[in-house]
């Protein structure tokens, strides 16, 4: 078993090095060029269609409102990657890693948009009358690659099991450290909450994420702004560090070991890709349920996701860490504690820890609920709707097992399974990019002029 798990780790490390970074970055750049840099040319319009219509119920067919579908998708990306992943990137790559995180977000917008557009185009109704879709559908129906679609679905179904355990363990460890709460208590509590939401179906998930995600994002941003405001004199220097050391090495200081430009690029790209999940293929599963009249309009909500997740929330985390100076004091092995330490400079050690623990707890709850939904949809695609209920129960049991730290050998498969999910999805999106281009052209040729006229009338 040790030899096998070692082999899994070697293969995973190789795939998540240059191969997947090149695939995701190269794929995102190709899509951005093929879509004529739409995310830069039409960003004001995209913001009006998303930030400006958050309360809109949308028009057309679907199960969830566009915003509910978006918050459901955001639920799987918001959390540890934003609060823990960013300090890890700074600890190992220096402040310059944040610049490269921004770059990968801007490029990844093309990938996320394309995934969502295809998710809407190839969605279908299931036996319960709900809209379902995602990579398994556009791989099978759009390209005719049935075996690849089944491999994708099976790998994602298993990946959710491992991911659920890791998420559960992370929050159990956090709450034990902050409040002395037993992991078994945390596991049971999380499992009960997730079960209550999950058994309500996608409509209940949409309603819960619609309320929780915006609330927690606002709380986190406001508390982060309080800290940044208290260190406002350090903000210009923080941006200076980000831009300067994206292209220049930075020397060691205190607990910080120093970093070269290659490390800044590597960790910025890796954390950025992990944070916004562009290319992973999970977002279109949630967006496929949205009420919408045109695939491009829902695709704009994919752009919204990346902007909120990486360009806003991750940037807030970076500024909190850089302006307080904790990145110079805490070494890389303890980078996950940087945000809590930064919060303690203003709110005190006790209250700072409580704020971060509560935010992480709620983010983890919504994350687990949504990824379980993703896993169920793979089970439904592969084996039918009845089996999706069986796998849901298995996932909920995995929450308790993960909280206790059990079956850790399963966790080692997480990165490998994720690679098996990412590679076919990105390749499929690239092969179907001509259809995404045609849908985008149709929107900006036929609907965009009408939208512009409406804006002019209102102004």
Tab-separated table of C-alpha atoms in Angstrom:
chain	number	residue	atom	x	y	z
A	1	UNK	CA	0.000	0.000	0.000
A	2	UNK	CA	2.853	2.415	0.828
A	3	UNK	CA	4.413	1.820	-2.589
A	4	UNK	CA	1.080	2.393	-4.303
A	5	UNK	CA	0.303	5.627	-2.427
A	6	UNK	CA	3.852	6.853	-3.127
A	7	UNK	CA	3.269	6.207	-6.835
A	8	UNK	CA	-0.034	8.128	-6.621
A	9	UNK	CA	1.762	11.082	-5.006
A	10	UNK	CA	4.501	11.103	-7.674
A	11	UNK	CA	1.984	11.050	-10.527
A	12	UNK	CA	-0.172	13.708	-8.841
A	13	UNK	CA	2.798	16.012	-8.231
A	14	UNK	CA	3.875	15.643	-11.856
A	15	UNK	CA	0.414	16.348	-13.292
A	16	UNK	CA	-0.182	19.342	-11.022
A	17	UNK	CA	3.174	20.809	-11.979
A	18	UNK	CA	3.774	22.105	-15.498
A	19	UNK	CA	1.306	19.840	-17.409
A	20	UNK	CA	-1.906	21.129	-15.800
A	21	UNK	CA	-0.644	24.690	-15.353
A	22	UNK	CA	0.181	24.781	-19.089
A	23	UNK	CA	-3.174	23.201	-19.969
A	24	UNK	CA	-5.211	25.596	-17.832
A	25	UNK	CA	-3.236	28.736	-18.635
A	26	UNK	CA	-2.771	27.868	-22.297
A	27	UNK	CA	-6.408	26.826	-22.601
A	28	UNK	CA	-7.622	29.995	-20.896
A	29	UNK	CA	-5.430	32.149	-23.131
A	30	UNK	CA	-6.640	30.334	-26.263
A	31	UNK	CA	-10.274	30.845	-25.244
A	32	UNK	CA	-9.655	34.489	-24.374
A	33	UNK	CA	-8.160	35.109	-27.832
A	34	UNK	CA	-10.876	33.110	-29.618
A	35	UNK	CA	-13.561	35.087	-27.787
A	36	UNK	CA	-11.780	38.326	-28.786
A	37	UNK	CA	-10.889	39.370	-25.215
A	38	UNK	CA	-14.586	39.804	-24.405
A	39	UNK	CA	-13.925	39.979	-20.649
A	40	UNK	CA	-11.970	43.210	-21.143
A	41	UNK	CA	-14.025	44.722	-23.969
A	42	UNK	CA	-17.413	44.211	-22.342
A	43	UNK	CA	-16.645	44.206	-18.612
A	44	UNK	CA	-18.943	47.197	-17.810
A	45	UNK	CA	-21.807	45.418	-19.599
A	46	UNK	CA	-21.049	42.143	-17.815
A	47	UNK	CA	-21.097	43.958	-14.453
A	48	UNK	CA	-24.479	45.526	-15.305
A	49	UNK	CA	-25.844	42.076	-16.169
A	50	UNK	CA	-24.559	40.528	-12.915
A	51	UNK	CA	-23.822	42.962	-10.061
A	52	UNK	CA	-26.617	45.148	-11.424
A	53	UNK	CA	-29.184	42.316	-11.543
A	54	UNK	CA	-28.484	40.301	-8.420
A	55	UNK	CA	-32.159	40.291	-7.399
A	56	UNK	CA	-33.459	39.432	-10.878
A	57	UNK	CA	-35.303	36.108	-11.229
A	58	UNK	CA	-34.229	35.823	-14.856
A	59	UNK	CA	-36.367	34.784	-17.795
A	60	UNK	CA	-36.638	31.535	-19.703
A	61	UNK	CA	-36.446	27.929	-18.520
A	62	UNK	CA	-34.634	26.687	-15.436
A	63	UNK	CA	-34.862	25.617	-11.798
A	64	UNK	CA	-32.885	28.318	-9.928
A	65	UNK	CA	-32.535	32.075	-10.401
A	66	UNK	CA	-29.251	33.084	-12.095
A	67	UNK	CA	-27.927	34.433	-8.775
A	68	UNK	CA	-28.895	31.279	-6.842
A	69	UNK	CA	-27.044	29.156	-9.396
A	70	UNK	CA	-24.041	31.467	-9.075
A	71	UNK	CA	-23.955	31.409	-5.272
A	72	UNK	CA	-24.252	27.617	-5.409
A	73	UNK	CA	-21.214	27.503	-7.680
A	74	UNK	CA	-19.400	30.090	-5.529
A	75	UNK	CA	-20.051	27.958	-2.445
A	76	UNK	CA	-17.639	25.307	-3.715
A	77	UNK	CA	-14.854	27.864	-4.328
A	78	UNK	CA	-15.237	30.261	-1.401
A	79	UNK	CA	-13.511	29.127	1.762
A	80	UNK	CA	-10.137	27.686	2.634
A	81	UNK	CA	-8.585	28.625	-0.730
A	82	UNK	CA	-9.389	32.285	-0.071
A	83	UNK	CA	-8.463	32.410	3.610
A	84	UNK	CA	-5.714	29.762	3.849
A	85	UNK	CA	-4.516	29.399	0.242
A	86	UNK	CA	-3.522	33.051	-0.178
A	87	UNK	CA	-1.127	33.157	2.815
A	88	UNK	CA	0.425	29.889	1.616
A	89	UNK	CA	1.061	31.520	-1.781
A	90	UNK	CA	2.679	34.549	-0.111
A	91	UNK	CA	4.722	32.404	2.300
A	92	UNK	CA	6.175	30.279	-0.511
A	93	UNK	CA	6.162	32.708	-3.434
A	94	UNK	CA	6.383	36.116	-1.789
A	95	UNK	CA	4.003	39.075	-2.309
A	96	UNK	CA	4.597	38.882	-6.083
A	97	UNK	CA	2.516	35.677	-6.143
A	98	UNK	CA	-0.602	37.838	-5.796
A	99	UNK	CA	0.100	39.557	-9.133
A	100	UNK	CA	0.211	36.183	-10.872
A	101	UNK	CA	-2.956	35.159	-9.046
A	102	UNK	CA	-4.669	38.172	-10.645
A	103	UNK	CA	-3.287	37.255	-14.068
A	104	UNK	CA	-4.566	33.684	-13.891
A	105	UNK	CA	-7.973	34.983	-12.782
A	106	UNK	CA	-8.248	37.352	-15.757
A	107	UNK	CA	-7.258	34.558	-18.140
A	108	UNK	CA	-9.391	31.987	-16.320
A	109	UNK	CA	-12.489	34.108	-16.916
A	110	UNK	CA	-12.501	32.847	-20.521
A	111	UNK	CA	-12.477	29.237	-19.340
A	112	UNK	CA	-15.159	29.692	-16.656
A	113	UNK	CA	-17.422	31.577	-19.066
A	114	UNK	CA	-17.030	28.861	-21.726
A	115	UNK	CA	-17.810	26.065	-19.255
A	116	UNK	CA	-21.009	27.770	-18.105
A	117	UNK	CA	-22.157	28.527	-21.663
A	118	UNK	CA	-21.693	24.870	-22.640
A	119	UNK	CA	-23.374	23.741	-19.419
A	120	UNK	CA	-26.496	25.698	-20.390
A	121	UNK	CA	-26.432	24.641	-24.055
A	122	UNK	CA	-26.248	20.901	-23.365
A	123	UNK	CA	-28.355	20.688	-20.202
A	124	UNK	CA	-31.436	18.477	-20.019
A	125	UNK	CA	-34.278	17.668	-17.616
A	126	UNK	CA	-33.973	14.709	-15.258
A	127	UNK	CA	-36.735	12.415	-14.004
A	128	UNK	CA	-37.679	14.912	-11.268
A	129	UNK	CA	-38.137	17.700	-13.813
A	130	UNK	CA	-34.997	19.626	-12.726
A	131	UNK	CA	-32.427	20.880	-15.212
A	132	UNK	CA	-29.088	19.064	-15.007
A	133	UNK	CA	-25.884	19.563	-16.951
A	134	UNK	CA	-22.137	19.895	-16.770
A	135	UNK	CA	-19.036	18.511	-18.488
A	136	UNK	CA	-20.363	14.941	-18.594
A	137	UNK	CA	-23.257	16.167	-20.751
A	138	UNK	CA	-21.319	18.395	-23.119
A	139	UNK	CA	-18.567	15.797	-23.493
A	140	UNK	CA	-21.125	13.109	-24.323
A	141	UNK	CA	-23.627	15.130	-26.387
A	142	UNK	CA	-21.364	17.793	-27.850
A	143	UNK	CA	-18.422	15.586	-28.803
A	144	UNK	CA	-19.868	12.073	-28.709
A	145	UNK	CA	-17.100	10.963	-26.330
A	146	UNK	CA	-19.265	8.697	-24.160
A	147	UNK	CA	-16.414	6.811	-22.479
A	148	UNK	CA	-14.600	10.049	-21.624
A	149	UNK	CA	-17.833	11.463	-20.158
A	150	UNK	CA	-18.227	8.360	-17.971
A	151	UNK	CA	-14.575	8.558	-16.826
A	152	UNK	CA	-15.047	12.238	-15.929
A	153	UNK	CA	-18.249	11.514	-13.987
A	154	UNK	CA	-16.784	8.516	-12.130
A	155	UNK	CA	-13.604	10.408	-11.176
A	156	UNK	CA	-15.569	13.427	-9.936
A	157	UNK	CA	-17.951	11.189	-7.969
A	158	UNK	CA	-14.969	9.657	-6.134
A	159	UNK	CA	-13.164	13.003	-5.827
A	160	UNK	CA	-16.139	14.422	-3.932
A	161	UNK	CA	-15.786	11.628	-1.354
A	162	UNK	CA	-12.135	12.523	-0.684
A	163	UNK	CA	-12.817	16.272	-0.819
A	164	UNK	CA	-15.694	15.957	1.676
A	165	UNK	CA	-13.385	14.210	4.144
A	166	UNK	CA	-10.666	16.852	3.774
A	167	UNK	CA	-13.138	19.741	4.190
A	168	UNK	CA	-14.680	18.112	7.264
A	169	UNK	CA	-11.278	17.457	8.815
A	170	UNK	CA	-10.129	21.057	8.215
A	171	UNK	CA	-13.094	22.572	10.044
A	172	UNK	CA	-12.927	19.959	12.846
A	173	UNK	CA	-9.259	20.808	13.397
A	174	UNK	CA	-9.994	24.564	13.364
A	175	UNK	CA	-12.848	24.324	15.862
A	176	UNK	CA	-10.877	22.022	18.146
A	177	UNK	CA	-8.018	24.540	18.200
A	178	UNK	CA	-10.255	27.607	18.682
A	179	UNK	CA	-12.965	26.262	20.990
A	180	UNK	CA	-11.749	22.854	22.178
A	181	UNK	CA	-14.695	21.203	20.393
A	182	UNK	CA	-14.325	17.449	19.946
A	183	UNK	CA	-13.906	16.374	16.284
A	184	UNK	CA	-16.698	13.802	16.652
A	185	UNK	CA	-19.093	16.553	17.796
A	186	UNK	CA	-18.065	18.752	14.871
A	187	UNK	CA	-18.454	15.849	12.453
A	188	UNK	CA	-21.956	14.982	13.637
A	189	UNK	CA	-23.018	18.651	13.679
A	190	UNK	CA	-21.749	19.265	10.145
A	191	UNK	CA	-23.275	15.998	8.903
A	192	UNK	CA	-26.706	16.903	10.340
A	193	UNK	CA	-26.648	20.411	8.859
A	194	UNK	CA	-25.524	19.139	5.463
A	195	UNK	CA	-28.169	16.381	5.492
A	196	UNK	CA	-30.959	18.873	6.286
A	197	UNK	CA	-29.949	21.048	3.335
A	198	UNK	CA	-29.000	18.287	0.875
A	199	UNK	CA	-32.229	16.326	1.214
A	200	UNK	CA	-34.131	19.473	0.250
A	201	UNK	CA	-32.718	19.238	-3.268
A	202	UNK	CA	-31.180	21.864	-5.541
A	203	UNK	CA	-33.893	24.454	-4.776
A	204	UNK	CA	-33.104	24.308	-1.046
A	205	UNK	CA	-29.362	24.433	-1.776
A	206	UNK	CA	-29.939	27.496	-3.949
A	207	UNK	CA	-31.967	29.281	-1.263
A	208	UNK	CA	-29.386	28.524	1.453
A	209	UNK	CA	-26.352	29.579	-0.593
A	210	UNK	CA	-28.198	32.682	-1.833
A	211	UNK	CA	-28.420	33.870	1.787
A	212	UNK	CA	-25.246	32.505	3.364
A	213	UNK	CA	-22.608	33.179	0.713
A	214	UNK	CA	-23.293	36.913	0.191
A	215	UNK	CA	-23.631	37.397	3.977
A	216	UNK	CA	-20.322	35.710	4.749
A	217	UNK	CA	-18.520	37.453	1.887
A	218	UNK	CA	-19.780	40.825	3.156
A	219	UNK	CA	-18.782	40.009	6.760
A	220	UNK	CA	-15.322	38.887	5.671
A	221	UNK	CA	-14.745	41.897	3.406
A	222	UNK	CA	-15.981	44.398	6.019
A	223	UNK	CA	-13.801	42.930	8.782
A	224	UNK	CA	-10.858	42.790	6.379
A	225	UNK	CA	-11.422	46.459	5.458
A	226	UNK	CA	-11.364	47.379	9.160
A	227	UNK	CA	-7.920	45.796	9.469
A	228	UNK	CA	-6.674	47.335	6.214
A	229	UNK	CA	-8.092	50.709	7.285
A	230	UNK	CA	-6.204	50.516	10.568
A	231	UNK	CA	-3.005	49.988	8.559
A	232	UNK	CA	-3.947	52.261	5.650
A	233	UNK	CA	-0.464	53.831	5.574
A	234	UNK	CA	0.932	50.414	4.619
A	235	UNK	CA	-1.430	49.896	1.650
A	236	UNK	CA	0.713	51.657	-1.013
A	237	UNK	CA	3.760	49.682	0.140
A	238	UNK	CA	1.746	46.444	-0.038
A	239	UNK	CA	0.807	47.084	-3.675
A	240	UNK	CA	4.420	48.051	-4.319
A	241	UNK	CA	5.575	44.666	-2.990
A	242	UNK	CA	3.024	42.838	-5.145
A	243	UNK	CA	4.021	44.535	-8.407
A	244	UNK	CA	7.773	44.743	-7.730
A	245	UNK	CA	8.288	41.164	-6.640
A	246	UNK	CA	6.179	39.697	-9.414
A	247	UNK	CA	9.310	40.334	-11.507
A	248	UNK	CA	12.114	40.603	-8.939
A	249	UNK	CA	13.275	38.135	-6.249
A	250	UNK	CA	12.640	39.072	-2.625
A	251	UNK	CA	15.099	38.367	0.176
A	252	UNK	CA	14.417	36.625	3.469
A	253	UNK	CA	13.016	38.646	6.376
A	254	UNK	CA	12.075	37.294	9.817
A	255	UNK	CA	10.046	34.108	9.374
A	256	UNK	CA	9.846	34.637	5.598
A	257	UNK	CA	12.465	32.553	3.783
A	258	UNK	CA	12.642	34.671	0.626
A	259	UNK	CA	11.445	33.769	-2.858
A	260	UNK	CA	12.512	34.023	-6.482
A	261	UNK	CA	10.406	35.088	-9.444
A	262	UNK	CA	9.832	31.446	-10.468
A	263	UNK	CA	8.362	30.693	-7.028
A	264	UNK	CA	6.104	33.769	-7.237
A	265	UNK	CA	4.784	32.638	-10.615
A	266	UNK	CA	4.399	28.990	-9.591
A	267	UNK	CA	2.490	29.657	-6.346
A	268	UNK	CA	0.465	32.544	-7.706
A	269	UNK	CA	-0.725	30.491	-10.657
A	270	UNK	CA	-1.379	27.351	-8.591
A	271	UNK	CA	-3.353	29.152	-5.862
A	272	UNK	CA	-5.246	31.226	-8.428
A	273	UNK	CA	-6.267	28.167	-10.410
A	274	UNK	CA	-7.298	26.318	-7.262
A	275	UNK	CA	-9.218	29.295	-5.884
A	276	UNK	CA	-11.552	30.101	-8.787
A	277	UNK	CA	-11.815	26.505	-10.126
A	278	UNK	CA	-11.856	27.695	-13.755
A	279	UNK	CA	-11.337	24.557	-15.833
A	280	UNK	CA	-12.269	22.058	-13.137
A	281	UNK	CA	-15.775	21.726	-14.565
A	282	UNK	CA	-17.816	21.942	-11.374
A	283	UNK	CA	-19.353	25.398	-11.946
A	284	UNK	CA	-21.421	24.424	-15.030
A	285	UNK	CA	-23.099	21.667	-12.972
A	286	UNK	CA	-24.632	24.356	-10.728
A	287	UNK	CA	-25.224	26.905	-13.495
A	288	UNK	CA	-27.059	24.330	-15.634
A	289	UNK	CA	-30.034	24.672	-13.272
A	290	UNK	CA	-30.371	28.442	-13.808
A	291	UNK	CA	-33.390	30.183	-15.302
A	292	UNK	CA	-31.968	31.947	-18.340
A	293	UNK	CA	-32.933	33.009	-21.830
A	294	UNK	CA	-29.465	32.879	-23.423
A	295	UNK	CA	-26.366	30.803	-22.544
A	296	UNK	CA	-24.074	33.855	-22.766
A	297	UNK	CA	-26.096	35.690	-20.104
A	298	UNK	CA	-25.491	32.863	-17.627
A	299	UNK	CA	-21.867	32.761	-18.751
A	300	UNK	CA	-21.535	36.327	-17.461
A	301	UNK	CA	-22.312	34.979	-13.987
A	302	UNK	CA	-19.272	32.724	-14.385
A	303	UNK	CA	-17.239	35.914	-14.910
A	304	UNK	CA	-18.881	37.340	-11.768
A	305	UNK	CA	-17.686	34.282	-9.807
A	306	UNK	CA	-14.026	34.756	-10.718
A	307	UNK	CA	-14.157	38.494	-9.983
A	308	UNK	CA	-15.698	37.985	-6.530
A	309	UNK	CA	-13.668	34.922	-5.560
A	310	UNK	CA	-10.166	35.864	-6.717
A	311	UNK	CA	-10.038	39.543	-7.630
A	312	UNK	CA	-11.996	40.743	-4.575
A	313	UNK	CA	-11.897	38.221	-1.698
A	314	UNK	CA	-8.383	36.860	-2.304
A	315	UNK	CA	-7.088	40.412	-2.713
A	316	UNK	CA	-8.643	41.383	0.628
A	317	UNK	CA	-6.850	38.454	2.279
A	318	UNK	CA	-3.549	39.444	0.666
A	319	UNK	CA	-3.824	43.053	1.835
A	320	UNK	CA	-4.710	41.947	5.371
A	321	UNK	CA	-1.558	39.818	5.491
A	322	UNK	CA	0.759	42.337	3.823
A	323	UNK	CA	-0.384	45.494	5.626
A	324	UNK	CA	-0.157	43.894	9.083
A	325	UNK	CA	3.279	42.431	8.348
A	326	UNK	CA	2.404	38.946	9.654
A	327	UNK	CA	3.883	37.386	6.483
A	328	UNK	CA	7.347	38.382	7.744
A	329	UNK	CA	6.808	36.886	11.194
A	330	UNK	CA	5.113	33.529	10.571
A	331	UNK	CA	7.033	30.844	8.680
A	332	UNK	CA	5.690	28.836	5.748
A	333	UNK	CA	4.847	25.778	7.883
A	334	UNK	CA	2.327	27.871	9.819
A	335	UNK	CA	1.099	30.044	6.952
A	336	UNK	CA	-2.505	28.917	7.519
A	337	UNK	CA	-2.485	30.923	10.779
A	338	UNK	CA	-1.547	34.226	9.125
A	339	UNK	CA	-5.078	35.548	8.668
A	340	UNK	CA	-6.068	34.721	12.261
A	341	UNK	CA	-2.879	36.395	13.491
A	342	UNK	CA	-3.586	39.468	11.335
A	343	UNK	CA	-7.148	39.693	12.701
A	344	UNK	CA	-5.837	39.472	16.252
A	345	UNK	CA	-3.875	42.731	15.740
A	346	UNK	CA	-7.189	44.630	15.710
A	347	UNK	CA	-9.842	42.335	17.187
A	348	UNK	CA	-7.659	40.551	19.754
A	349	UNK	CA	-6.554	36.914	19.716
A	350	UNK	CA	-9.869	35.534	21.008
A	351	UNK	CA	-12.318	37.529	18.856
A	352	UNK	CA	-10.061	37.326	15.782
A	353	UNK	CA	-9.952	33.547	16.038
A	354	UNK	CA	-13.727	33.367	16.539
A	355	UNK	CA	-14.438	35.506	13.443
A	356	UNK	CA	-12.220	33.407	11.191
A	357	UNK	CA	-13.519	30.137	12.667
A	358	UNK	CA	-17.169	31.118	12.113
A	359	UNK	CA	-16.514	32.338	8.565
A	360	UNK	CA	-14.618	29.158	7.722
A	361	UNK	CA	-17.280	26.973	9.360
A	362	UNK	CA	-20.097	28.467	7.286
A	363	UNK	CA	-18.018	28.417	4.119
A	364	UNK	CA	-17.180	24.750	4.718
A	365	UNK	CA	-20.852	23.873	5.311
A	366	UNK	CA	-21.900	25.439	2.003
A	367	UNK	CA	-18.892	23.956	0.215
A	368	UNK	CA	-19.706	20.427	1.376
A	369	UNK	CA	-23.407	20.829	0.515
A	370	UNK	CA	-22.599	21.922	-3.037
A	371	UNK	CA	-19.838	19.411	-3.785
A	372	UNK	CA	-22.133	16.625	-2.537
A	373	UNK	CA	-24.701	17.881	-5.050
A	374	UNK	CA	-21.994	17.696	-7.724
A	375	UNK	CA	-21.199	14.133	-6.702
A	376	UNK	CA	-24.882	13.173	-6.752
A	377	UNK	CA	-25.268	14.473	-10.299
A	378	UNK	CA	-22.356	12.254	-11.401
A	379	UNK	CA	-24.000	9.239	-9.747
A	380	UNK	CA	-27.290	10.119	-11.426
A	381	UNK	CA	-25.578	10.452	-14.812
A	382	UNK	CA	-23.811	7.093	-14.404
A	383	UNK	CA	-26.327	4.910	-12.568
A	384	UNK	CA	-29.669	6.733	-12.365
A	385	UNK	CA	-31.503	8.887	-9.813
A	386	UNK	CA	-31.971	6.128	-7.212
A	387	UNK	CA	-28.231	5.601	-6.841
A	388	UNK	CA	-27.742	9.342	-6.325
A	389	UNK	CA	-29.595	9.010	-3.003
A	390	UNK	CA	-27.326	6.128	-1.950
A	391	UNK	CA	-24.185	8.146	-2.755
A	392	UNK	CA	-25.600	11.133	-0.835
A	393	UNK	CA	-25.844	9.009	2.321
A	394	UNK	CA	-22.273	7.760	1.746
A	395	UNK	CA	-21.021	11.337	1.423
A	396	UNK	CA	-22.741	12.381	4.663
A	397	UNK	CA	-21.134	9.417	6.469
A	398	UNK	CA	-17.766	10.528	5.005
A	399	UNK	CA	-18.181	13.886	6.786
A	400	UNK	CA	-18.014	12.170	10.201
A	401	UNK	CA	-15.174	9.859	9.141
A	402	UNK	CA	-13.200	12.815	7.780
A	403	UNK	CA	-13.710	14.882	10.943
A	404	UNK	CA	-12.095	12.075	12.931
A	405	UNK	CA	-9.186	11.886	10.494
A	406	UNK	CA	-10.144	8.416	9.287
A	407	UNK	CA	-9.349	6.823	5.909
A	408	UNK	CA	-6.551	9.322	5.275
A	409	UNK	CA	-5.152	7.127	2.512
A	410	UNK	CA	-8.254	8.131	0.500
A	411	UNK	CA	-7.197	11.791	0.758
A	412	UNK	CA	-4.020	11.012	-1.174
A	413	UNK	CA	-6.138	10.319	-4.248
A	414	UNK	CA	-7.681	13.804	-4.169
A	415	UNK	CA	-5.188	15.520	-6.484
A	416	UNK	CA	-4.982	12.554	-8.873
A	417	UNK	CA	-8.773	12.319	-9.197
A	418	UNK	CA	-8.971	16.072	-9.682
A	419	UNK	CA	-6.432	15.815	-12.515
A	420	UNK	CA	-8.569	13.116	-14.161
A	421	UNK	CA	-11.481	15.567	-13.932
A	422	UNK	CA	-9.631	18.674	-15.175
A	423	UNK	CA	-7.809	17.233	-18.195
A	424	UNK	CA	-10.812	15.880	-20.168
A	425	UNK	CA	-12.942	18.902	-19.226
A	426	UNK	CA	-10.476	21.505	-20.517
A	427	UNK	CA	-9.773	19.503	-23.676
A	428	UNK	CA	-13.525	19.197	-24.322
A	429	UNK	CA	-14.058	22.935	-23.785
A	430	UNK	CA	-11.261	23.685	-26.262
A	431	UNK	CA	-12.797	21.350	-28.862
A	432	UNK	CA	-16.203	22.990	-28.341
A	433	UNK	CA	-14.838	26.539	-28.247
A	434	UNK	CA	-16.182	27.246	-31.734
A	435	UNK	CA	-19.701	26.800	-30.389
A	436	UNK	CA	-18.939	29.113	-27.470
A	437	UNK	CA	-17.662	31.719	-29.932
A	438	UNK	CA	-20.837	31.430	-32.047
A	439	UNK	CA	-23.098	31.772	-28.978
A	440	UNK	CA	-21.096	34.792	-27.807
A	441	UNK	CA	-21.232	36.420	-31.244
A	442	UNK	CA	-24.985	35.795	-31.371
A	443	UNK	CA	-25.471	37.553	-28.043
A	444	UNK	CA	-23.329	40.594	-28.842
A	445	UNK	CA	-24.810	40.878	-32.352
A	446	UNK	CA	-28.495	40.475	-31.504
A	447	UNK	CA	-29.116	41.067	-27.781
A	448	UNK	CA	-26.331	43.451	-26.763
A	449	UNK	CA	-27.595	46.378	-28.930
A	450	UNK	CA	-31.046	46.073	-27.299
A	451	UNK	CA	-29.484	46.033	-23.814
A	452	UNK	CA	-27.485	49.176	-24.677
A	453	UNK	CA	-30.636	50.981	-25.810
A	454	UNK	CA	-32.373	50.098	-22.532
A	455	UNK	CA	-29.446	51.472	-20.523
A	456	UNK	CA	-29.506	54.723	-22.523
A	457	UNK	CA	-33.262	55.137	-21.968
A	458	UNK	CA	-32.877	54.672	-18.206
A	459	UNK	CA	-30.035	57.205	-18.063
